[in-house]
Every structure is written in C-alpha cells, then in structure tokens.
Short mmCIF file of C-alpha atoms and ligand atoms in Angstrom, two decimals:
data_model
loop_
_atom_site.label_atom_id
_atom_site.label_comp_id
_atom_site.label_asym_id
_atom_site.label_seq_id
_atom_site.Cartn_x
_atom_site.Cartn_y
_atom_site.Cartn_z
CA MET A 813 -14.32 16.66 -4.85
CA MET A 814 -14.92 13.88 -2.39
CA PHE A 815 -12.03 11.61 -1.36
CA VAL A 816 -12.94 8.28 0.23
CA PHE A 817 -10.34 6.13 2.01
CA GLY A 818 -10.32 3.77 4.97
CA THR A 819 -6.94 2.06 5.29
CA ARG A 820 -3.31 3.05 5.75
CA PRO A 821 -2.11 2.66 2.14
CA GLU A 822 -5.13 4.46 0.65
CA PHE A 823 -4.52 7.46 2.85
CA ILE A 824 -0.77 7.53 2.19
CA LYS A 825 -1.33 7.52 -1.56
CA LEU A 826 -4.34 9.85 -1.65
CA TYR A 827 -2.73 12.39 0.67
CA PRO A 828 -0.66 14.09 -2.09
CA VAL A 829 -3.80 14.32 -4.28
CA ILE A 830 -5.86 15.82 -1.48
CA MET A 831 -3.09 18.34 -0.75
CA GLU A 832 -2.94 19.33 -4.40
CA ALA A 833 -6.73 19.66 -4.65
CA GLN A 834 -6.75 21.90 -1.57
CA ARG A 835 -3.81 23.92 -2.89
CA ARG A 836 -5.86 24.64 -6.02
CA GLN A 837 -8.75 25.67 -3.80
CA HIS A 838 -11.20 22.98 -4.80
CA ASP A 839 -14.05 22.30 -2.42
CA VAL A 840 -12.73 19.09 -0.82
CA THR A 841 -14.64 16.62 1.35
CA ILE A 842 -12.59 13.94 3.11
CA VAL A 843 -14.33 10.72 4.12
CA ASN A 844 -12.63 8.08 6.26
CA THR A 845 -14.68 4.88 6.36
CA GLY A 846 -12.66 3.85 9.42
CA GLN A 847 -11.94 0.40 8.00
CA HIS A 848 -8.66 0.87 9.86
CA ARG A 849 -8.50 2.61 13.23
CA GLU A 850 -5.18 3.05 15.06
CA MET A 851 -3.07 2.43 11.95
CA LEU A 852 -4.84 5.24 10.12
CA ASP A 853 -5.51 7.66 12.98
CA GLN A 854 -1.76 7.66 13.64
CA LEU A 855 -1.13 8.86 10.06
CA LEU A 856 -3.93 11.43 10.05
CA ASP A 857 -2.39 12.93 13.21
CA GLU A 858 1.09 12.81 11.74
CA MET A 859 0.08 14.64 8.56
CA GLY A 860 -2.30 17.01 10.39
CA VAL A 861 -5.37 15.97 8.39
CA THR A 862 -8.88 16.41 9.81
CA VAL A 863 -11.54 14.36 8.10
CA ASP A 864 -15.06 15.64 7.43
CA PHE A 865 -16.73 12.27 8.03
CA ASP A 866 -15.54 9.22 9.95
CA LEU A 867 -17.83 6.23 9.43
CA LYS A 868 -16.07 4.16 12.16
CA VAL A 869 -16.75 0.79 10.56
CA MET A 870 -13.84 -1.25 11.95
CA THR A 871 -14.51 -4.27 14.12
CA HIS A 872 -11.86 -6.74 15.25
CA GLN A 873 -11.17 -9.62 12.90
CA GLN A 874 -13.77 -8.20 10.55
CA SER A 875 -14.97 -10.32 7.63
CA LEU A 876 -15.00 -8.96 4.10
CA ALA A 877 -18.79 -9.01 3.98
CA GLU A 878 -18.95 -7.14 7.31
CA ILE A 879 -16.71 -4.29 6.10
CA LEU A 880 -18.73 -3.81 2.94
CA ALA A 881 -22.10 -4.12 4.65
CA ARG A 882 -21.14 -1.69 7.42
CA THR A 883 -19.74 0.86 4.94
CA LEU A 884 -22.38 1.08 2.21
CA GLY A 885 -25.29 2.61 4.15
CA PRO A 886 -23.34 5.35 6.00
CA LEU A 887 -21.30 6.22 2.91
CA ASP A 888 -24.48 6.48 0.86
CA GLU A 889 -25.90 8.93 3.43
CA VAL A 890 -22.75 11.06 3.30
CA VAL A 891 -22.74 11.19 -0.50
CA ASP A 892 -26.44 12.02 -0.53
CA ARG A 893 -25.84 14.83 1.97
CA VAL A 894 -22.76 16.37 0.33
CA ARG A 895 -23.69 15.66 -3.31
CA PRO A 896 -20.14 15.86 -4.66
CA ASP A 897 -19.43 16.52 -8.34
CA HIS A 898 -16.67 13.95 -8.31
CA LEU A 899 -15.59 11.02 -6.16
CA PHE A 900 -12.04 9.67 -5.80
CA VAL A 901 -11.09 6.20 -4.61
CA HIS A 902 -7.67 4.58 -4.49
CA GLY A 903 -6.39 1.07 -5.10
CA ASP A 904 -8.19 -2.10 -4.19
CA THR A 905 -9.50 -2.35 -0.64
CA SER A 906 -13.01 -3.02 0.66
CA THR A 907 -13.35 0.74 1.11
CA THR A 908 -12.41 1.23 -2.57
CA LEU A 909 -15.13 -1.19 -3.60
CA ALA A 910 -17.73 0.47 -1.37
CA GLY A 911 -16.83 3.93 -2.69
CA SER A 912 -17.11 2.70 -6.27
CA LEU A 913 -20.52 1.14 -5.70
CA ILE A 914 -21.89 4.27 -4.03
CA SER A 915 -20.59 6.43 -6.88
CA LEU A 916 -22.64 4.21 -9.20
CA TYR A 917 -25.79 4.24 -7.07
CA ARG A 918 -25.62 8.04 -6.63
CA GLN A 919 -24.42 8.60 -10.20
CA VAL A 920 -21.35 10.58 -9.18
CA PRO A 921 -18.41 10.49 -11.67
CA LEU A 922 -15.68 8.23 -10.30
CA SER A 923 -11.91 8.59 -10.53
CA HIS A 924 -9.77 5.58 -9.72
CA VAL A 925 -6.25 6.41 -8.55
CA GLU A 926 -3.69 3.59 -9.06
CA ALA A 927 -5.89 1.98 -11.70
CA GLY A 928 -5.01 -0.96 -13.91
CA LEU A 929 -2.88 -3.11 -11.59
CA ARG A 930 -3.63 -6.75 -12.34
CA THR A 931 -2.56 -10.31 -11.67
CA TYR A 932 -5.66 -11.75 -13.39
CA ASN A 933 -5.70 -14.32 -10.60
CA LYS A 934 -9.03 -13.98 -8.78
CA PHE A 935 -7.61 -15.15 -5.46
CA SER A 936 -4.21 -13.46 -5.45
CA PRO A 937 -4.13 -10.96 -3.95
CA PHE A 938 -7.44 -11.75 -2.29
CA PRO A 939 -9.83 -9.99 -2.42
CA GLU A 940 -7.91 -7.03 -3.87
CA GLU A 941 -7.65 -8.33 -7.44
CA MET A 942 -11.41 -8.38 -7.84
CA ASN A 943 -11.92 -5.15 -5.87
CA ARG A 944 -9.77 -3.28 -8.39
CA GLN A 945 -11.25 -5.05 -11.41
CA ILE A 946 -14.77 -4.12 -10.29
CA THR A 947 -13.65 -0.57 -9.57
CA GLY A 948 -12.12 -0.47 -13.05
CA VAL A 949 -15.47 -1.37 -14.56
CA LEU A 950 -17.25 1.36 -12.60
CA ALA A 951 -14.65 4.13 -12.92
CA ASP A 952 -15.08 7.03 -15.36
CA TYR A 953 -11.44 8.10 -15.17
CA HIS A 954 -8.46 5.81 -14.68
CA PHE A 955 -5.28 7.31 -13.25
CA THR A 956 -2.79 4.58 -13.96
CA PRO A 957 0.89 4.42 -12.90
CA THR A 958 2.72 2.99 -15.95
CA GLU A 959 2.45 1.91 -19.58
CA VAL A 960 2.13 -1.70 -18.34
CA THR A 961 -0.97 -0.85 -16.34
CA ARG A 962 -2.37 1.32 -19.14
CA ALA A 963 -2.08 -1.70 -21.47
CA ASN A 964 -4.10 -3.79 -18.99
CA LEU A 965 -6.92 -1.24 -19.04
CA GLU A 966 -6.89 -0.89 -22.82
CA ARG A 967 -6.94 -4.68 -23.25
CA GLU A 968 -10.04 -4.72 -21.07
CA GLY A 969 -11.74 -2.24 -23.39
CA LYS A 970 -11.64 0.89 -21.21
CA ASN A 971 -11.95 4.11 -23.20
CA PRO A 972 -8.32 5.15 -24.00
CA GLU A 973 -9.29 8.82 -23.73
CA ARG A 974 -10.12 8.30 -20.09
CA ILE A 975 -6.91 6.51 -19.14
CA PHE A 976 -4.11 8.77 -17.90
CA VAL A 977 -0.59 7.48 -17.25
CA VAL A 978 0.56 9.64 -14.36
CA GLY A 979 2.97 7.57 -12.24
CA ASN A 980 2.22 6.61 -8.67
CA THR A 981 1.44 9.03 -5.84
CA ALA A 982 3.67 6.86 -3.60
CA ILE A 983 6.60 8.74 -5.17
CA ASP A 984 4.96 12.11 -4.45
CA MET A 985 4.61 10.98 -0.83
CA LEU A 986 8.32 10.12 -0.52
CA LYS A 987 9.02 13.79 -1.23
CA TYR A 988 7.05 14.69 1.89
CA THR A 989 8.71 12.12 4.14
CA ILE A 990 12.34 11.29 3.33
CA LYS A 991 14.76 13.23 5.56
CA ASP A 992 18.56 13.39 5.44
CA ASP A 993 18.90 13.71 9.20
CA PHE A 994 16.54 10.89 10.21
CA ARG A 995 17.16 9.28 13.60
CA HIS A 996 15.23 6.53 15.37
CA PRO A 997 15.91 4.46 18.49
CA VAL A 998 15.66 1.25 16.43
CA LEU A 999 18.49 2.47 14.18
CA ASP A 1000 20.55 3.53 17.19
CA GLU A 1001 20.10 0.14 18.77
CA ALA A 1002 21.00 -1.68 15.52
CA GLY A 1003 24.30 0.21 15.44
CA ASP A 1004 26.57 -1.29 12.73
CA ARG A 1005 24.27 -4.21 12.07
CA LYS A 1006 22.46 -4.19 8.71
CA LEU A 1007 18.72 -3.74 8.83
CA ILE A 1008 16.28 -6.23 7.34
CA LEU A 1009 12.83 -4.63 7.28
CA ILE A 1010 9.83 -6.93 7.41
CA THR A 1011 6.09 -6.48 6.91
CA VAL A 1012 3.52 -9.28 6.54
CA HIS A 1013 -0.25 -8.90 6.62
CA ARG A 1014 -2.07 -10.20 3.52
CA ARG A 1015 -5.32 -12.11 3.94
CA GLU A 1016 -4.28 -14.83 1.47
CA ASN A 1017 -1.09 -15.32 3.51
CA ILE A 1018 -2.84 -15.89 6.85
CA SER A 1019 -2.79 -19.68 6.38
CA GLU A 1020 0.91 -19.44 5.38
CA LEU A 1021 2.05 -17.43 8.39
CA SER A 1022 3.73 -20.37 10.12
CA GLN A 1023 5.89 -21.01 7.02
CA ILE A 1024 6.72 -17.34 6.45
CA PHE A 1025 7.57 -16.59 10.06
CA ALA A 1026 9.55 -19.81 10.50
CA ALA A 1027 11.64 -18.78 7.48
CA ILE A 1028 12.21 -15.28 8.85
CA ASN A 1029 13.21 -16.79 12.18
CA ASP A 1030 15.71 -19.10 10.41
CA VAL A 1031 17.25 -16.07 8.68
CA ALA A 1032 17.43 -14.20 11.99
CA ILE A 1033 19.24 -17.10 13.67
CA LYS A 1034 21.74 -17.47 10.82
CA TYR A 1035 22.56 -13.77 10.36
CA GLY A 1036 21.77 -12.45 13.84
CA ASP A 1037 25.35 -11.38 14.66
CA THR A 1038 25.56 -9.02 11.71
CA HIS A 1039 21.93 -8.11 11.01
CA ARG A 1040 18.92 -6.78 12.88
CA LEU A 1041 15.43 -7.80 11.67
CA VAL A 1042 12.80 -5.13 12.33
CA TYR A 1043 9.11 -5.86 11.95
CA PRO A 1044 6.62 -3.00 12.41
CA ILE A 1045 3.71 -5.34 12.89
CA HIS A 1046 0.20 -4.96 11.47
CA MET A 1047 -2.64 -4.59 13.99
CA ASN A 1048 -4.42 -7.75 12.80
CA PRO A 1049 -4.62 -9.96 15.93
CA VAL A 1050 -4.19 -13.15 13.89
CA VAL A 1051 -0.90 -11.86 12.50
CA ARG A 1052 0.23 -10.76 15.98
CA GLN A 1053 -0.51 -14.13 17.52
CA ALA A 1054 1.47 -16.01 14.84
CA ALA A 1055 4.37 -13.54 15.10
CA ASP A 1056 4.57 -14.05 18.87
CA GLN A 1057 4.60 -17.79 18.38
CA TYR A 1058 7.23 -18.08 15.63
CA LEU A 1059 9.44 -14.98 15.69
CA THR A 1060 11.53 -15.84 18.74
CA ALA A 1061 15.12 -15.24 17.55
CA ASP A 1062 17.16 -12.64 19.48
CA ALA A 1063 17.89 -10.54 16.38
CA ILE A 1064 14.21 -9.80 15.70
CA ARG A 1065 12.58 -6.60 16.92
CA ILE A 1066 8.78 -6.56 16.66
CA ILE A 1067 7.60 -2.98 17.00
CA GLU A 1068 4.25 -1.18 16.69
CA PRO A 1069 3.21 0.16 13.25
CA LEU A 1070 5.32 3.16 12.31
CA GLY A 1071 4.17 6.54 11.06
CA THR A 1072 4.79 7.10 7.36
CA THR A 1073 7.77 9.37 7.88
CA ASP A 1074 9.40 6.84 10.19
CA PHE A 1075 8.57 3.93 7.92
CA HIS A 1076 9.82 5.54 4.72
CA ASN A 1077 13.07 6.58 6.39
CA MET A 1078 13.47 3.15 7.98
CA LEU A 1079 13.10 1.76 4.45
CA ALA A 1080 15.74 4.17 3.20
CA HIS A 1081 18.13 2.94 5.95
CA SER A 1082 17.42 -0.78 5.41
CA TYR A 1083 19.64 -3.27 3.61
CA LEU A 1084 16.96 -5.72 2.54
CA VAL A 1085 13.16 -5.83 2.67
CA MET A 1086 10.99 -8.91 3.10
CA THR A 1087 7.32 -8.13 2.60
CA ASP A 1088 3.95 -9.13 1.19
CA SER A 1089 2.83 -5.48 1.05
CA GLY A 1090 1.75 -3.86 -2.18
CA GLY A 1091 2.82 -0.27 -1.59
CA ILE A 1092 6.29 -1.19 -0.34
CA GLN A 1093 6.94 -2.81 -3.73
CA GLU A 1094 6.64 0.70 -5.21
CA GLU A 1095 8.61 2.55 -2.57
CA ALA A 1096 11.56 0.14 -2.28
CA PRO A 1097 12.67 0.24 -5.95
CA SER A 1098 12.59 4.03 -5.78
CA LEU A 1099 14.93 3.91 -2.80
CA GLY A 1100 17.18 1.19 -4.27
CA LYS A 1101 16.26 -1.48 -1.72
CA PRO A 1102 16.08 -5.13 -2.79
CA VAL A 1103 12.78 -6.75 -1.89
CA LEU A 1104 11.93 -10.40 -1.42
CA VAL A 1105 8.19 -10.44 -2.13
CA LEU A 1106 6.53 -13.03 0.10
CA ARG A 1107 3.75 -13.79 -2.36
CA ASP A 1108 3.09 -16.02 -5.36
CA THR A 1109 1.98 -13.22 -7.68
CA THR A 1110 2.54 -9.51 -8.04
CA GLU A 1111 0.57 -6.78 -9.78
CA ARG A 1112 3.75 -4.71 -9.83
CA PRO A 1113 5.85 -6.40 -12.54
CA GLU A 1114 7.73 -3.15 -13.18
CA GLY A 1115 9.87 -3.71 -10.08
CA VAL A 1116 10.51 -7.35 -11.00
CA ASP A 1117 11.55 -6.30 -14.52
CA ALA A 1118 13.79 -3.60 -13.09
CA GLY A 1119 15.43 -6.30 -10.94
CA THR A 1120 14.65 -4.82 -7.52
CA LEU A 1121 11.81 -7.17 -6.61
CA ARG A 1122 12.04 -10.95 -6.48
CA LEU A 1123 8.92 -13.06 -6.06
CA VAL A 1124 9.86 -15.81 -3.61
CA GLY A 1125 6.48 -17.25 -2.60
CA THR A 1126 5.57 -18.28 0.92
CA GLY A 1127 7.40 -21.60 1.42
CA ARG A 1128 9.93 -21.74 4.26
CA ASP A 1129 12.77 -23.27 2.20
CA ASP A 1130 12.24 -20.89 -0.74
CA ILE A 1131 12.31 -17.82 1.47
CA VAL A 1132 15.41 -18.91 3.40
CA ARG A 1133 17.27 -19.90 0.22
CA GLU A 1134 16.60 -16.57 -1.52
CA ALA A 1135 17.44 -14.53 1.59
CA CYS A 1136 20.74 -16.39 2.07
CA ARG A 1137 21.58 -15.94 -1.61
CA LEU A 1138 21.23 -12.18 -1.33
CA LEU A 1139 22.89 -11.82 2.04
CA ASP A 1140 25.87 -13.98 1.01
CA ASP A 1141 26.38 -12.71 -2.54
CA GLU A 1142 27.53 -9.09 -2.64
CA VAL A 1143 27.50 -8.91 -6.47
CA GLU A 1144 23.96 -10.20 -6.69
CA TYR A 1145 22.94 -7.83 -3.90
CA ARG A 1146 24.41 -4.82 -5.70
CA ARG A 1147 22.71 -5.80 -8.92
CA MET A 1148 19.34 -5.83 -7.18
CA ALA A 1149 19.99 -2.65 -5.26
CA ALA A 1150 20.35 -0.53 -8.41
CA ILE A 1151 17.90 2.32 -8.07
CA ALA A 1152 15.00 1.91 -10.49
CA ASN A 1153 11.96 4.11 -10.24
CA PRO A 1154 9.32 2.96 -12.68
CA TYR A 1155 6.64 5.04 -10.97
CA GLY A 1156 7.22 8.60 -12.17
CA ASP A 1157 8.90 11.71 -10.89
CA GLY A 1158 6.71 12.56 -7.90
CA THR A 1159 4.37 14.83 -9.87
CA THR A 1160 1.46 12.41 -10.06
CA ALA A 1161 -0.88 14.48 -7.88
CA PRO A 1162 -0.46 17.71 -9.92
CA GLN A 1163 -0.93 15.69 -13.11
CA ILE A 1164 -4.21 14.29 -11.77
CA MET A 1165 -5.42 17.77 -10.89
CA ASP A 1166 -4.37 19.05 -14.34
CA VAL A 1167 -6.59 16.37 -15.88
CA MET A 1168 -9.45 17.41 -13.60
CA ALA A 1169 -8.99 21.04 -14.66
CA GLY A 1170 -9.18 19.96 -18.30
CA LEU A 1171 -12.42 18.09 -17.65
CA SER A 1172 -14.13 21.07 -16.04
CA THR A 1173 -12.98 23.35 -18.89
CA ARG A 1174 -14.54 20.95 -21.39
CA SER A 1175 -17.89 20.58 -19.56
C1 UD1 B 1840 -6.67 -4.10 4.44
C2 UD1 B 1840 -6.92 -4.25 2.93
C3 UD1 B 1840 -5.63 -4.62 2.22
C4 UD1 B 1840 -4.51 -3.65 2.56
C5 UD1 B 1840 -4.39 -3.50 4.07
C6 UD1 B 1840 -3.40 -2.41 4.37
C7 UD1 B 1840 -9.14 -5.14 2.33
C8 UD1 B 1840 -9.93 -6.33 2.02
N1 UD1 B 1840 -7.85 -5.35 2.70
O1 UD1 B 1840 -6.24 -5.35 4.91
O2 UD1 B 1840 -5.86 -4.58 0.82
O3 UD1 B 1840 -3.32 -4.19 2.06
O4 UD1 B 1840 -5.66 -3.12 4.63
O5 UD1 B 1840 -2.86 -2.52 5.64
O6 UD1 B 1840 -9.62 -4.04 2.26
N2 UD1 B 1840 -6.90 -3.72 12.79
C9 UD1 B 1840 -6.84 -2.96 13.95
N3 UD1 B 1840 -6.52 -1.63 13.84
C10 UD1 B 1840 -6.26 -1.04 12.65
C11 UD1 B 1840 -6.32 -1.81 11.48
C12 UD1 B 1840 -6.64 -3.15 11.57
O7 UD1 B 1840 -7.06 -3.46 15.04
O8 UD1 B 1840 -5.96 0.15 12.63
C13 UD1 B 1840 -7.22 -5.16 12.92
C14 UD1 B 1840 -8.73 -5.39 13.15
O9 UD1 B 1840 -8.89 -6.49 13.99
C15 UD1 B 1840 -9.22 -5.72 11.74
C16 UD1 B 1840 -8.03 -6.50 11.20
O10 UD1 B 1840 -6.87 -5.82 11.69
O11 UD1 B 1840 -10.43 -6.45 11.74
C17 UD1 B 1840 -7.93 -6.60 9.70
O12 UD1 B 1840 -8.17 -5.35 9.08
P1 UD1 B 1840 -8.76 -5.31 7.57
O13 UD1 B 1840 -8.88 -3.90 7.12
O14 UD1 B 1840 -9.96 -6.18 7.47
O15 UD1 B 1840 -7.66 -6.06 6.75
P2 UD1 B 1840 -6.15 -5.70 6.46
O16 UD1 B 1840 -5.37 -6.96 6.52
O17 UD1 B 1840 -5.73 -4.54 7.25
N1 UDP B 1841 3.72 1.72 6.22
C1 UDP B 1841 3.69 2.61 7.32
N2 UDP B 1841 3.99 2.11 8.56
C2 UDP B 1841 4.30 0.80 8.76
C3 UDP B 1841 4.29 -0.08 7.65
C4 UDP B 1841 3.99 0.41 6.40
O1 UDP B 1841 3.45 3.79 7.16
O2 UDP B 1841 4.57 0.42 9.91
C5 UDP B 1841 3.36 2.27 4.90
C6 UDP B 1841 4.28 1.89 3.75
O3 UDP B 1841 5.31 2.85 3.58
C7 UDP B 1841 3.34 1.89 2.56
C8 UDP B 1841 2.02 1.48 3.16
O4 UDP B 1841 2.13 1.68 4.56
O5 UDP B 1841 3.19 3.20 2.04
C9 UDP B 1841 1.74 0.04 2.85
O6 UDP B 1841 0.67 -0.36 3.61
P1 UDP B 1841 0.33 -1.89 3.81
O7 UDP B 1841 1.55 -2.73 3.65
O8 UDP B 1841 -0.43 -1.95 5.09
O9 UDP B 1841 -0.72 -2.14 2.62
P2 UDP B 1841 -0.58 -2.57 1.10
O10 UDP B 1841 0.34 -1.62 0.42
O11 UDP B 1841 -0.09 -3.97 1.10
O12 UDP B 1841 -1.97 -2.48 0.57
#
C-alpha cells in the first residue's frame, strides 16, 4: 500500500490510516511530495514518522502549475520503482491530483480518502473543488465521510458498491492528540481572557486578506480587554506580509504554525474559531467550538446544519457583525457551541482497512 501526501492536512488525516495499515502488517510505502516543508516536517517529527521517499518539490510562492509539474515525474519514478498494489490519496490538494494522475498512468488501483466533498463551484475553494472532482473520476474506491457526501458521489454516477461511508479520519486523529492536562505558554499568557483562534490561508482568499484581517483587527480592538486572539500563521509569505500589515491590535498574538497536538488542544481550549480552513470545520464541531467560516462556500454542510459552523464570507462588515453577535449574545453562543460530531466515532481508519481486507479476500 502506497500513501502519497504533501501538505499538513493530508498528513494529519492519513496518519491514522497509515498507523492502522502498519498495525495490520501491510507492506506500507510512505511518499511525501514535499509540497509543504516546515509545516509538514514539524508534524512528521512530532508523530515520529519516517517517510520512504521525499520528493522535495516545494518552492516559495509556488504556482499551481509548478507544483503539479514538479511532482509528476518524480512520483512516477517512485511508483514505477515500488510497483504498489494500491495507492491512497487524501482530499483535494495539488499532491492529491498528482497522485491520482500517476495511479492512472501506472494503472494502480486508487483509493480516495475524504471523497465526495463538493461545493460544485469551480472556483471555490480554488483549486481544491476541481482537484477532488478529478480525483473522484479517477478513484476506484471512495472513502466518504457522511451520507451527504455519499449522495454527491452517487449523483455523479460513481459505482455505489465502491463508495464506503466511514466518517472522517480527523476524528480518529483527535483521539491521538487531545489531552486533559494540556498546557501551553499562550494559554498561560491569556490567563482568564477567552481565546479566539484564527487561521487564514486559502488561495481564493489572498485578494481578500485586507478585508479579513481588518475585520479581525476590529474585533481585537473591541474585545481586547476580555479576549485574546491567537493566530498560528501559515508559512505562505503573502499571508504573512498581509498579517503584519493589518493585524496590529494589542490583543492579537501571531505565532508560528503549531504541531497537531498543540493545535487540537488549543482548539479545545478556545471560545470561538475564525477560519477559512477545511479540516478545522470538521474538528471544531466535534469539540463543540463555534466557527465563523471566512469563506463564501463550504463543502462541509454537515457542520452548518448542526449549527456549529456559520458561513460569514470575507467582507469586513459581515465578519465583524457576526463576531460581535456571537461574543455579545450568550444564548446564541451556547446554541452554536452544542457538541455535534457528524464525522463518525473515530474508527474511520480501521473501517478503511476492513474494506481493504474484504477486497483482497475477494480477488
Ligand atoms: C495547500 C493546498 C490547500 C491546503 C493547504 C493546507 C493546494 C493547491 N493547496 O495550500 O488545499 O488547504 O495546503 O495548508 O494544494 N510554505 C512554506 N513552508 C511550508 C508550506 C508552505 O514556506 O511548509 C509557503 C511556500 O512559499 C509555498 C506557499 O507557502 O509556496 C504556499 O504553499 P502551497 O502548498 O502552494 O499552498 P497552501 O496555501 O499551503
Ligand atoms: N493545524 C495544525 N497546526 C496549525 C494550524 C492547523 O496542526 O498551526 C491542523 C488543523 O488541526 C487541521 C489541519 O491542520 O487538522 C488543517 O490544515 P490547513 O488549515 O492548513 O488546511 P485545510 O484543512 O484548509 O486544507
């Protein structure tokens, strides 16, 4: 079994599957395309994972075409050398797309983990919506989180016998990371102040960063006496430059990207989350944390339906209004903070490996 990942969220959500495959003594090959560098190396170290191949493709401010072009050749060589029986990709990144294409060219059966998420808007999220749609076309097996995402795949004509509703491995991962006795200097410094956790990085939001950050700064000025805003910032230099320019309020702490254990526990200790991240929209409902989603669309309607996620867009006034509403209205806050976990019971990885066992019995 070959596992291909290249970014932080792919690793976090493939890790439980890799662990389960190794526990069952499958012959596992781990390939890191290196689309991310520091942000991923930090997590590999934290979880004690050694990769078999590192394709080292990252360049600064890389274009989408560059990532794909730099990944395809080296990944093809690795697949040709190892000749896996099965290839796993996760989600919707450039690495996911490259892995899917190589599985086609080398005719290796492809499993897509976290399949079926859709907005059906080609440019939102961009380019992820089309990465996952293309991967869906190429995949032989679709491991999909919920009935909503299964319905998307069935509507698109995927073979129902090859769609498996298994929940999301993000929940499996929380079992590895959440600790009762978590401590962190940022929490110590915040003291009694409530924590607002922020992440912003999406490509389609780059042109909106001034609006988003100005809004966050407004919130920080208004609630600074009683709240601390913590932003573990993405490594993208464009995001960093905008953050330095706009996030100037005293109550904001911009810190380096956190390890997964630190981030998940920081999430568990936060009062409110403001983010454009995909994965955090799965983790936060499971931990009962209201999320203002700084995007116009979401492929995770389960959290919106459950009431934990609210899509607020990227406009300064909209973001400030919705943040104030939640921070001022205790009843509304409590309604949103109800714990709702639409993504399974943390047994997604074993379920995936059970399916794999069934396939090899049949063949
Ligand atoms: C990528 C994924 C996105 C995912 C995100 C997770 C694509 C098209 N996008 O977006 O779906 O949500 O990862 O975080 O695949 N950089 C570093 N060090 C790192 C990582 C990034 O310096 O460890 C900088 C580099 O300058 C790099 C830039 O960030 O060029 C952007 O990285 P890239 O992978 O292209 O895009 P992300 O926004 O991270
Ligand atoms: N995350 C992390 N450290 C951080 C910020 C996020 O480990 O400083 C984790 C987070 O818990 C989630 C994943 O990274 O599992 C989300 O990654 P990101 O927001 O970069 O990508 P997306 O989910 O939007 O594709």
